[in-house]
Short mmCIF file of C-alpha atoms in Angstrom, two decimals:
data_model
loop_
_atom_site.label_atom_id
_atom_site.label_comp_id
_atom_site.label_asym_id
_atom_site.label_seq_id
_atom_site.Cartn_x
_atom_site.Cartn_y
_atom_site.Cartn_z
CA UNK A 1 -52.65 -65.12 15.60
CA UNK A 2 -49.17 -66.27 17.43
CA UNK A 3 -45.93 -65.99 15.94
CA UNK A 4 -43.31 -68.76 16.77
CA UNK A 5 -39.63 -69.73 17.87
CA UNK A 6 -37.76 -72.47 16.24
CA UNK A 7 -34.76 -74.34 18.35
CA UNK A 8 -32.25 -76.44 16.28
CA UNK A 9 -30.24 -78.73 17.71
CA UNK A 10 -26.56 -77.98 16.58
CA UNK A 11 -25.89 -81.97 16.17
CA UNK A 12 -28.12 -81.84 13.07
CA UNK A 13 -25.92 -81.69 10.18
CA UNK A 14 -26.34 -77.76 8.37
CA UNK A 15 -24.58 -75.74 5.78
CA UNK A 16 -23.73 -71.67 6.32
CA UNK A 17 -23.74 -69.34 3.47
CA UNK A 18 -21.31 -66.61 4.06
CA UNK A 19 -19.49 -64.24 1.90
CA UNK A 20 -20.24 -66.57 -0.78
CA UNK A 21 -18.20 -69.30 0.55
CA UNK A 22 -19.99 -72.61 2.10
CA UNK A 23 -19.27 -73.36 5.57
CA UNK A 24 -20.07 -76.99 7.27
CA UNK A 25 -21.38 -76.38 10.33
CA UNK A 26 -20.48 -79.15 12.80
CA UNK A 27 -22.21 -82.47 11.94
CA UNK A 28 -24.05 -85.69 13.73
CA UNK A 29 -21.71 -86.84 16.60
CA UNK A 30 -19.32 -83.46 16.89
CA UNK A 31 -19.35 -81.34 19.37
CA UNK A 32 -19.18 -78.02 19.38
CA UNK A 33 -17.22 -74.96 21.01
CA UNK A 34 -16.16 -72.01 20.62
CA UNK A 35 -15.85 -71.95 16.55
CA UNK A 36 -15.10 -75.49 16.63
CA UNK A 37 -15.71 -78.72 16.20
CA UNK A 38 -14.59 -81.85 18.30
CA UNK A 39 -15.25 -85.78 17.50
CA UNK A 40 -14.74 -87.82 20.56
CA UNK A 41 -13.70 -91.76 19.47
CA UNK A 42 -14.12 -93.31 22.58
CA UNK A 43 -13.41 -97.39 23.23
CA UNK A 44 -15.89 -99.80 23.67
CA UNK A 45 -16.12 -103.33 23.87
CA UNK A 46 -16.38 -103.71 19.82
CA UNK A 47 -13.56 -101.20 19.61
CA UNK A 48 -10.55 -101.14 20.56
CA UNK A 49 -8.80 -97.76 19.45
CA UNK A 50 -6.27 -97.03 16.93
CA UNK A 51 -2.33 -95.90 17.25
CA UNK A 52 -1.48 -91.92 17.32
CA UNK A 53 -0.55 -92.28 13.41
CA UNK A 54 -4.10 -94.04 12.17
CA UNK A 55 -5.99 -92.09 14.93
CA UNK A 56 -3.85 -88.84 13.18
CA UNK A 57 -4.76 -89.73 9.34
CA UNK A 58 -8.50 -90.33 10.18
CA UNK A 59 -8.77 -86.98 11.48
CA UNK A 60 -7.02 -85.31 8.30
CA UNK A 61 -9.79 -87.35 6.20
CA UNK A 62 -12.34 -85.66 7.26
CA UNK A 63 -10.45 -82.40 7.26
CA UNK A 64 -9.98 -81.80 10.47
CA UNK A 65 -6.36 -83.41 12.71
CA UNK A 66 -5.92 -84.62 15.89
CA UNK A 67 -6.96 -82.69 18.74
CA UNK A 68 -4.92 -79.50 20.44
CA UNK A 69 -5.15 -77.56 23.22
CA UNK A 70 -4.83 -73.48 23.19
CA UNK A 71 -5.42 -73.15 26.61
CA UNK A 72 -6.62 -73.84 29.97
CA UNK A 73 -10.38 -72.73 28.81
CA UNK A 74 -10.26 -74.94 25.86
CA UNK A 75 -8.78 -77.76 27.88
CA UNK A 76 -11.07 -77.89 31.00
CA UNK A 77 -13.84 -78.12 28.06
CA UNK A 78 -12.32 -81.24 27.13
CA UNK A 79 -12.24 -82.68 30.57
CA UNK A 80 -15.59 -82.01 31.17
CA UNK A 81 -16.84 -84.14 27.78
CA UNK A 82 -14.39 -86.94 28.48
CA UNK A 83 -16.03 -87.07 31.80
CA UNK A 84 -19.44 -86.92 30.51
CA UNK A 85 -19.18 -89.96 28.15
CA UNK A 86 -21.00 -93.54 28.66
CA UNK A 87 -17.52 -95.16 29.22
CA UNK A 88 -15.41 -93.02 31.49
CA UNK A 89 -11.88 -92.56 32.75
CA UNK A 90 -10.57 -93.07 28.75
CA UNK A 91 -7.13 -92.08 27.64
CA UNK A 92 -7.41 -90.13 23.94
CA UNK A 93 -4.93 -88.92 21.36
CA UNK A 94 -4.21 -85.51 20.91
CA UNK A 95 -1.86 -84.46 18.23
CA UNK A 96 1.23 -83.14 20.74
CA UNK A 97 4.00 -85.32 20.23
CA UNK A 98 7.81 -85.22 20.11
CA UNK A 99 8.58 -87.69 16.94
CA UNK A 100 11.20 -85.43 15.33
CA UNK A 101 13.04 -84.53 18.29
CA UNK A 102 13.28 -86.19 22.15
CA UNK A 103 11.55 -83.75 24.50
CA UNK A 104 10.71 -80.77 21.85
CA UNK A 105 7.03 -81.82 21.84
CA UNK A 106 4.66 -79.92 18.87
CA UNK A 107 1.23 -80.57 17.92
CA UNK A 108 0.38 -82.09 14.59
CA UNK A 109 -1.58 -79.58 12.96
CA UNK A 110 1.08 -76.69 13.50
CA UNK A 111 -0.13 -74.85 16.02
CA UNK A 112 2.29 -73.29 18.24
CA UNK A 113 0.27 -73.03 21.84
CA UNK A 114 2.87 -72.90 25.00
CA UNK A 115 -0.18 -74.48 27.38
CA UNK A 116 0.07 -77.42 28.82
CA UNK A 117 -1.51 -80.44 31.24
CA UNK A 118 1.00 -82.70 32.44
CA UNK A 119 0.16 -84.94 35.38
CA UNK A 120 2.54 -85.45 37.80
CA UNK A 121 5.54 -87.41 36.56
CA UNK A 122 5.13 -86.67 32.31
CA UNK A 123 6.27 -86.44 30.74
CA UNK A 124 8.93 -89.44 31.36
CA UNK A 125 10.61 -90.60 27.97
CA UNK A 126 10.57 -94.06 29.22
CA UNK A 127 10.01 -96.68 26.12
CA UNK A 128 9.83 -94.33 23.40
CA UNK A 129 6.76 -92.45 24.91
CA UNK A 130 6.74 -89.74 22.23
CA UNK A 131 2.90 -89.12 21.72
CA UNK A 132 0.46 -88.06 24.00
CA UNK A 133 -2.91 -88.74 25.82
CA UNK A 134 -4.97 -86.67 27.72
CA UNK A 135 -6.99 -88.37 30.54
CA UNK A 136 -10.04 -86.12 32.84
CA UNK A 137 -6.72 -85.86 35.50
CA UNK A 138 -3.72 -84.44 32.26
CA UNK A 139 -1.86 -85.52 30.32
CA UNK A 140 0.25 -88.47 29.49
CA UNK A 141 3.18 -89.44 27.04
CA UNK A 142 3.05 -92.81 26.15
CA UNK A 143 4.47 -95.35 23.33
CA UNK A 144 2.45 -94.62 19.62
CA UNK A 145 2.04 -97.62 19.20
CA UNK A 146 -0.14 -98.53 21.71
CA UNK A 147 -4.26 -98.59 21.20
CA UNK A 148 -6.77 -95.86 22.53
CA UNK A 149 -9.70 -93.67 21.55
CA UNK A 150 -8.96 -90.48 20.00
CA UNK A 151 -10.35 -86.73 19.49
CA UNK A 152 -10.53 -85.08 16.10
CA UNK A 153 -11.46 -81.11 15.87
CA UNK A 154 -12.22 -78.95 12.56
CA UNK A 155 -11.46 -75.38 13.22
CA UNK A 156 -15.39 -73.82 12.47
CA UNK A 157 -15.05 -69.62 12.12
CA UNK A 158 -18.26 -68.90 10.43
CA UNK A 159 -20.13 -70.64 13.76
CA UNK A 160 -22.66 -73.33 14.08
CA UNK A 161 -25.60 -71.81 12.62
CA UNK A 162 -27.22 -70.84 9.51
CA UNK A 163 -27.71 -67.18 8.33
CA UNK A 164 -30.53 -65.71 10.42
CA UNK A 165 -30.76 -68.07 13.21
CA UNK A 166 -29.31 -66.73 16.28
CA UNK A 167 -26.56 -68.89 18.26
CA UNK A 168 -26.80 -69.26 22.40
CA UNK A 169 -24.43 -72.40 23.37
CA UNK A 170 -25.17 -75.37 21.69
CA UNK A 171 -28.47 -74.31 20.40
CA UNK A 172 -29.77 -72.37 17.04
CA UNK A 173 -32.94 -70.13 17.07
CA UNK A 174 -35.14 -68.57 14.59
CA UNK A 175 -37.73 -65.94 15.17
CA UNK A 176 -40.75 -66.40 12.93
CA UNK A 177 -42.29 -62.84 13.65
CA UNK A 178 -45.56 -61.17 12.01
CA UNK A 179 -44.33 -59.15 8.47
CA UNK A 180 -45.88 -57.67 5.64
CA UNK A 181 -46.08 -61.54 4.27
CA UNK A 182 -46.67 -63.43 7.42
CA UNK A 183 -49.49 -63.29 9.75
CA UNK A 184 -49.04 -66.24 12.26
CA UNK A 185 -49.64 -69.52 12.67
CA UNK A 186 -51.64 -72.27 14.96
CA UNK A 187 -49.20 -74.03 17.35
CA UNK A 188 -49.55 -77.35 14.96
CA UNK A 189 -48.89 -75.29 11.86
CA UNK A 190 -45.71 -73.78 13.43
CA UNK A 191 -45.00 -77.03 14.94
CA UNK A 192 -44.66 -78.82 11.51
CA UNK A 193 -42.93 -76.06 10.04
CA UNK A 194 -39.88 -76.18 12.83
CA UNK A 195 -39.96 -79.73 12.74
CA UNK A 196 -39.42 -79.64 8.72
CA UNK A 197 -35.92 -77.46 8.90
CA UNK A 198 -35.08 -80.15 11.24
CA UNK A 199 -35.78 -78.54 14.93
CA UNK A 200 -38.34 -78.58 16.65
CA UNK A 201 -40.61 -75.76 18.39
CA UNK A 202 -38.50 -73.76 21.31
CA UNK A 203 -38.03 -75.90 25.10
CA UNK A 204 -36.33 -73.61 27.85
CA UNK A 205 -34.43 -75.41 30.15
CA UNK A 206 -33.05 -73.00 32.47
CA UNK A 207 -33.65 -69.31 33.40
CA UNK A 208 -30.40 -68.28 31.72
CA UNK A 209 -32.16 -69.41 28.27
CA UNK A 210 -34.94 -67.75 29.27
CA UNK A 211 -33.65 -64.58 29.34
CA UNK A 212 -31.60 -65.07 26.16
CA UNK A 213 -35.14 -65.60 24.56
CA UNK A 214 -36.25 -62.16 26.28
CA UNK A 215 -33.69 -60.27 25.84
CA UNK A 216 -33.74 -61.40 21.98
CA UNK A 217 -37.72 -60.67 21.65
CA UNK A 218 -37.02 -57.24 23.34
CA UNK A 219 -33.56 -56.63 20.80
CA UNK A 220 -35.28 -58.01 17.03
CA UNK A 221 -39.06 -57.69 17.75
CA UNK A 222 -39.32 -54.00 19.56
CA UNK A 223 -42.45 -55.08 21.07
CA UNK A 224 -44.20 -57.96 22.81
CA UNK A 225 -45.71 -60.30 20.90
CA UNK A 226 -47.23 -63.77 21.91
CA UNK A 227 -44.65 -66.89 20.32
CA UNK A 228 -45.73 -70.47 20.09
CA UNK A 229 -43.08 -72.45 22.45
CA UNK A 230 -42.96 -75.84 22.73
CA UNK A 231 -44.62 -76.87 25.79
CA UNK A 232 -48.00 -78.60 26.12
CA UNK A 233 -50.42 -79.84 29.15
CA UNK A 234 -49.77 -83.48 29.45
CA UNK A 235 -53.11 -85.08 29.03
#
């Protein structure tokens, strides 16, 4: 009999247990990094955007505030998604801003991070540009008033998956291996089982996954075994 490996797509909504404290792992339509979470509220012909201040207050209602930026890491992350969406070349609100005071810019949700993106010429001051976009080539100041997409993030410590599944980018895995109590399953039998927590039986799209899944076989299991994976002859 053949043991199995579930994959679970982080997108799917899940709840952590940890220390007796529940956790929301990142749900349908974030994005996650690095112990966070990031919506992306992009334009499109049916919407237009909001101003910093409604773009600001939707974020807090869902707990989380308007995007900001630790560091050059974090921000070339950002890039990258805003240049992998449908629509491209957006502008998006992040939470830096200088509303209190002309030219002391801060970021809404208190963080104090030095790092920044300018592009050339911002920021300018003109018009009462005293919140900020970020574009794929930096960062603009521009009036608050004015309508664009925006980017929430929820700070996410306890990580994207559940307790025993096994994190690798944006993926979670769990190891069905042979016990005391279990002693295998057919590859339709372990097929409905991952695709009832939501996943679905383990794809490997690269060689760097691969060798996650070896290296994690070789760490938990002590031994090779035979798993169930996902692929099957096309007929």
């Amino acid at each position: 009999m053949w043991w199995f490996i579930l994959i679970f797509n982080e997108f799917v909504h899940t709840t952590v247990e940890n220390n007796n404290n529940n956790y929301d792992a990142c749900a349908v339509g974030w994005v996650y990094n690095e112990n966070k979470c990031y919506k992306f509220n992009s334009m499109t012909n049916n919407y237009l955007g909001e101003n910093w201040n409604k773009s600001l207050l939707l974020c807090q209602s869902v707990g989380g505030d308007l995007l900001s930026i630790a560091d050059e890491t974090e921000n070339s992350f950002i890039v990258d998604q805003i240049r992998n969406r449908i629509i491209k070349w957006q502008r998006y609100w992040i939470g830096l801003n200088d509303i209190k005071k002309e030219n002391t810019f801060l970021w809404s949700d208190n963080t104090t991070s030095q790092f920044t993106s300018w592009k050339n010429g911002n920021p300018n001051n003109q018009s009462n540009k005293d919140c900020v976009v970020i574009t794929d080539g930096g960062w603009e100041d521009v009036s608050c008033d004015s309508l664009f997409g925006f980017i929430c993030k929820i700070n996410n410590e306890s990580g994207v998956c559940d307790v025993g599944w096994l994190q690798n980018g944006s993926y979670c895995y769990l190891f069905y291996s042979v016990n005391d109590t279990f002693i295998g399953k057919s590859w339709n039998d372990s097929l409905s089982i991952c695709l009832s927590f939501g996943g679905n039986l383990l794809s490997i799209e690269n060689k760097t996954e691969n060798e996650f899944i070896v290296e994690k076989i070789i760490q938990y299991v002590k031994q090779w075994k035979n798993y169930w994976i996902g692929m099957i002859e096309n007929l």
